[in-house]
Coordinates of N, CA and C in Angstrom, one line a residue:
M13 N -25.6 -10.8 -1.6 CA -26.1 -11.1 -2.7 C -26.0 -11.9 -3.8
V14 N -25.0 -11.4 -4.7 CA -24.9 -12.1 -6.0 C -23.5 -13.1 -5.7
G15 N -22.8 -13.0 -4.7 CA -21.9 -13.5 -4.8 C -20.6 -13.0 -4.7
V16 N -20.6 -12.3 -4.8 CA -19.5 -11.3 -5.3 C -18.8 -10.1 -4.3
A17 N -17.7 -10.6 -4.1 CA -16.5 -9.9 -3.4 C -17.1 -8.1 -3.3
P18 N -16.8 -7.6 -2.2 CA -16.8 -5.9 -1.8 C -15.7 -5.9 -3.1
I19 N -16.0 -4.8 -3.7 CA -14.7 -3.8 -4.5 C -13.2 -3.9 -3.3
A20 N -14.0 -2.5 -2.2 CA -13.1 -2.6 -1.0 C -12.8 -3.2 -0.6
E21 N -12.5 -5.1 -1.1 CA -12.0 -5.9 -0.1 C -10.7 -6.1 -0.8
K22 N -11.5 -6.1 -2.3 CA -10.3 -6.6 -3.9 C -9.0 -5.4 -3.7
L23 N -9.8 -4.3 -3.9 CA -8.7 -3.1 -4.1 C -8.1 -2.8 -2.9
R24 N -8.1 -3.7 -1.4 CA -7.1 -4.4 0.3 C -6.9 -5.0 -0.3
E25 N -7.2 -5.7 -1.0 CA -6.2 -7.2 -1.0 C -5.4 -6.7 -2.5
N26 N -5.7 -6.1 -3.2 CA -4.6 -5.9 -4.5 C -3.8 -5.0 -4.0
R27 N -3.9 -4.2 -3.2 CA -2.3 -3.0 -2.7 C -2.2 -3.7 -1.7
L28 N -2.3 -5.1 -1.2 CA -0.8 -5.5 0.6 C -0.3 -6.3 -0.5
R29 N -1.0 -7.2 -1.8 CA -0.5 -7.8 -2.6 C 0.8 -6.7 -3.1
W30 N 0.5 -5.6 -3.7 CA 1.5 -5.0 -4.3 C 2.9 -4.7 -3.1
F31 N 2.4 -4.3 -2.2 CA 3.2 -4.2 -1.1 C 4.0 -5.1 -1.1
G32 N 3.8 -6.1 -0.8 CA 4.6 -7.6 -0.9 C 5.8 -7.7 -1.5
H33 N 5.2 -7.7 -2.7 CA 6.4 -7.3 -4.0 C 7.0 -6.5 -3.7
V34 N 6.9 -5.4 -3.3 CA 8.0 -4.1 -2.7 C 8.8 -4.3 -1.6
Y35 N 8.6 -4.7 -1.2 CA 8.4 -5.2 0.6 C 10.0 -6.5 0.9
R36 N 10.0 -7.2 -0.6 CA 10.7 -8.1 -0.5 C 11.5 -7.6 -1.7
R37 N 11.3 -6.8 -2.3 CA 12.4 -6.2 -3.4 C 14.1 -6.1 -2.6
P38 N 15.5 -6.1 -3.2 CA 16.5 -5.3 -2.7 C 16.0 -4.0 -2.8
E39 N 16.8 -3.5 -1.2 CA 17.3 -2.1 -1.4 C 17.6 -1.0 -2.4
D40 N 17.8 -1.8 -3.4 CA 19.0 -0.9 -4.7 C 17.6 -0.9 -5.8
A41 N 16.4 -1.6 -5.4 CA 15.8 -1.5 -6.7 C 15.1 -0.6 -6.5
V42 N 14.4 -0.1 -8.4 CA 13.8 1.3 -8.2 C 12.7 1.6 -7.5
V43 N 12.0 0.8 -8.0 CA 11.3 0.8 -6.6 C 10.7 1.3 -5.7
K44 N 12.2 0.7 -5.0 CA 12.7 1.1 -3.3 C 13.0 2.0 -3.5
R45 N 13.2 2.7 -4.4 CA 14.2 4.4 -4.0 C 13.1 5.5 -4.4
A46 N 11.8 5.3 -5.2 CA 11.6 5.9 -5.8 C 10.2 6.1 -4.5
D47 N 10.0 4.7 -3.3 CA 9.5 5.2 -2.2 C 9.8 6.6 -1.1
M48 N 11.1 6.8 -1.6 CA 12.5 7.5 -1.0 C 12.2 9.1 -1.2
I49 N 11.9 9.3 -2.5 CA 12.3 10.4 -3.5 C 10.6 11.4 -2.3
T50 N 11.0 12.8 -2.3 CA 9.5 13.4 -2.2 C 9.7 14.7 -2.1
L51 N 8.9 15.3 -2.8 CA 8.8 16.7 -3.5 C 8.2 17.9 -2.3
D52 N 9.6 18.3 -2.5 CA 9.3 19.7 -2.1 C 8.0 20.7 -2.7
S53 N 7.2 21.0 -2.4 CA 5.5 21.8 -2.8 C 5.7 22.9 -1.4
N54 N 5.8 23.9 -2.1 CA 5.4 25.0 -0.8 C 3.9 25.2 -0.9
A55 N 3.0 25.2 -2.2 CA 1.8 25.5 -2.8 C 0.9 24.7 -1.8
M56 N 0.5 24.3 -1.1 CA -1.0 23.7 -0.4 C -2.2 24.1 -1.4
G57 N -3.0 23.2 -1.6 CA -4.3 23.4 -2.8 C -5.0 23.3 -1.6
R58 N -6.6 23.3 -1.9 CA -7.6 23.5 -1.1 C -8.1 22.4 -0.3
G59 N -8.7 21.7 0.5 CA -8.9 20.9 1.4 C -8.3 20.0 1.8
R60 N -8.6 18.6 1.7 CA -8.2 17.4 2.6 C -6.9 17.3 1.5
P61 N -5.3 16.9 2.2 CA -4.6 16.8 1.5 C -4.5 15.3 1.5
K62 N -4.2 14.7 0.1 CA -4.4 13.2 -0.8 C -3.2 12.5 0.2
L63 N -4.4 11.2 0.5 CA -3.6 9.8 1.1 C -2.5 9.6 0.4
T64 N -1.2 8.9 0.8 CA -0.1 7.9 0.2 C -0.4 6.9 0.0
F65 N 0.4 6.2 -0.6 CA 0.5 4.8 -0.4 C 0.5 4.5 1.0
D66 N 1.6 4.9 1.5 CA 2.5 4.6 2.6 C 0.7 4.6 3.8
A67 N 0.2 5.7 3.4 CA -0.9 5.8 4.8 C -1.7 4.4 4.6
V68 N -2.3 4.3 3.2 CA -3.4 3.7 2.8 C -3.1 2.0 3.0
V69 N -1.4 1.7 3.0 CA -1.6 0.1 3.0 C -1.0 0.2 4.8
R70 N -1.1 0.9 5.4 CA -0.8 0.7 7.1 C -2.7 1.2 7.5
K71 N -3.1 1.6 7.2 CA -4.5 1.3 7.2 C -5.0 0.1 7.0
D72 N -5.1 -0.6 5.9 CA -5.1 -1.5 5.0 C -4.4 -2.6 6.4
M73 N -3.5 -3.2 6.7 CA -2.7 -3.9 7.6 C -3.6 -3.1 9.0
S74 N -3.4 -2.4 9.3 CA -4.5 -2.0 10.3 C -5.5 -3.2 10.5
I75 N -6.3 -2.8 9.8 CA -7.7 -3.6 9.5 C -7.7 -4.8 9.9
L76 N -6.6 -5.8 8.4 CA -5.9 -7.2 8.4 C -5.4 -7.8 9.8
G77 N -4.7 -6.7 10.5 CA -3.8 -6.9 11.9 C -2.6 -8.2 11.1
Q78 N -2.6 -9.4 11.6 CA -0.9 -10.0 11.5 C -1.6 -10.9 10.4
V79 N -2.5 -11.1 9.7 CA -2.8 -11.9 8.7 C -2.3 -11.0 7.9
A80 N -1.5 -10.3 7.4 CA -1.5 -9.6 6.2 C 0.2 -9.5 6.0
L81 N 0.4 -9.7 7.3 CA 2.4 -10.5 7.3 C 2.4 -12.1 6.6
D82 N 2.0 -12.8 7.2 CA 2.0 -13.9 6.9 C 1.8 -14.7 5.4
R83 N 2.1 -14.9 5.1 CA 1.7 -15.0 3.7 C 1.4 -16.4 3.6
A84 N 1.9 -17.5 4.5 CA 1.0 -18.6 4.7 C -0.8 -18.8 4.4
Q85 N -1.0 -17.8 4.9 CA -2.4 -17.7 5.7 C -2.8 -17.0 3.9

């Protein structure tokens, strides 16, 4: 209507851009190592568990398909 991209599309684009930067980092980079850290917590809060960054990126990539893996596109 006003010629502006939907906010959900822009958020998806930025998440996938960040994921691409992190994915291409060396294995000893801090952001790669921080992904491997798991927090042990026995106490579960009420309601649905929060989505992890991995789950959101997987969902975004499934929406976009193979286009997200091709840097040229």
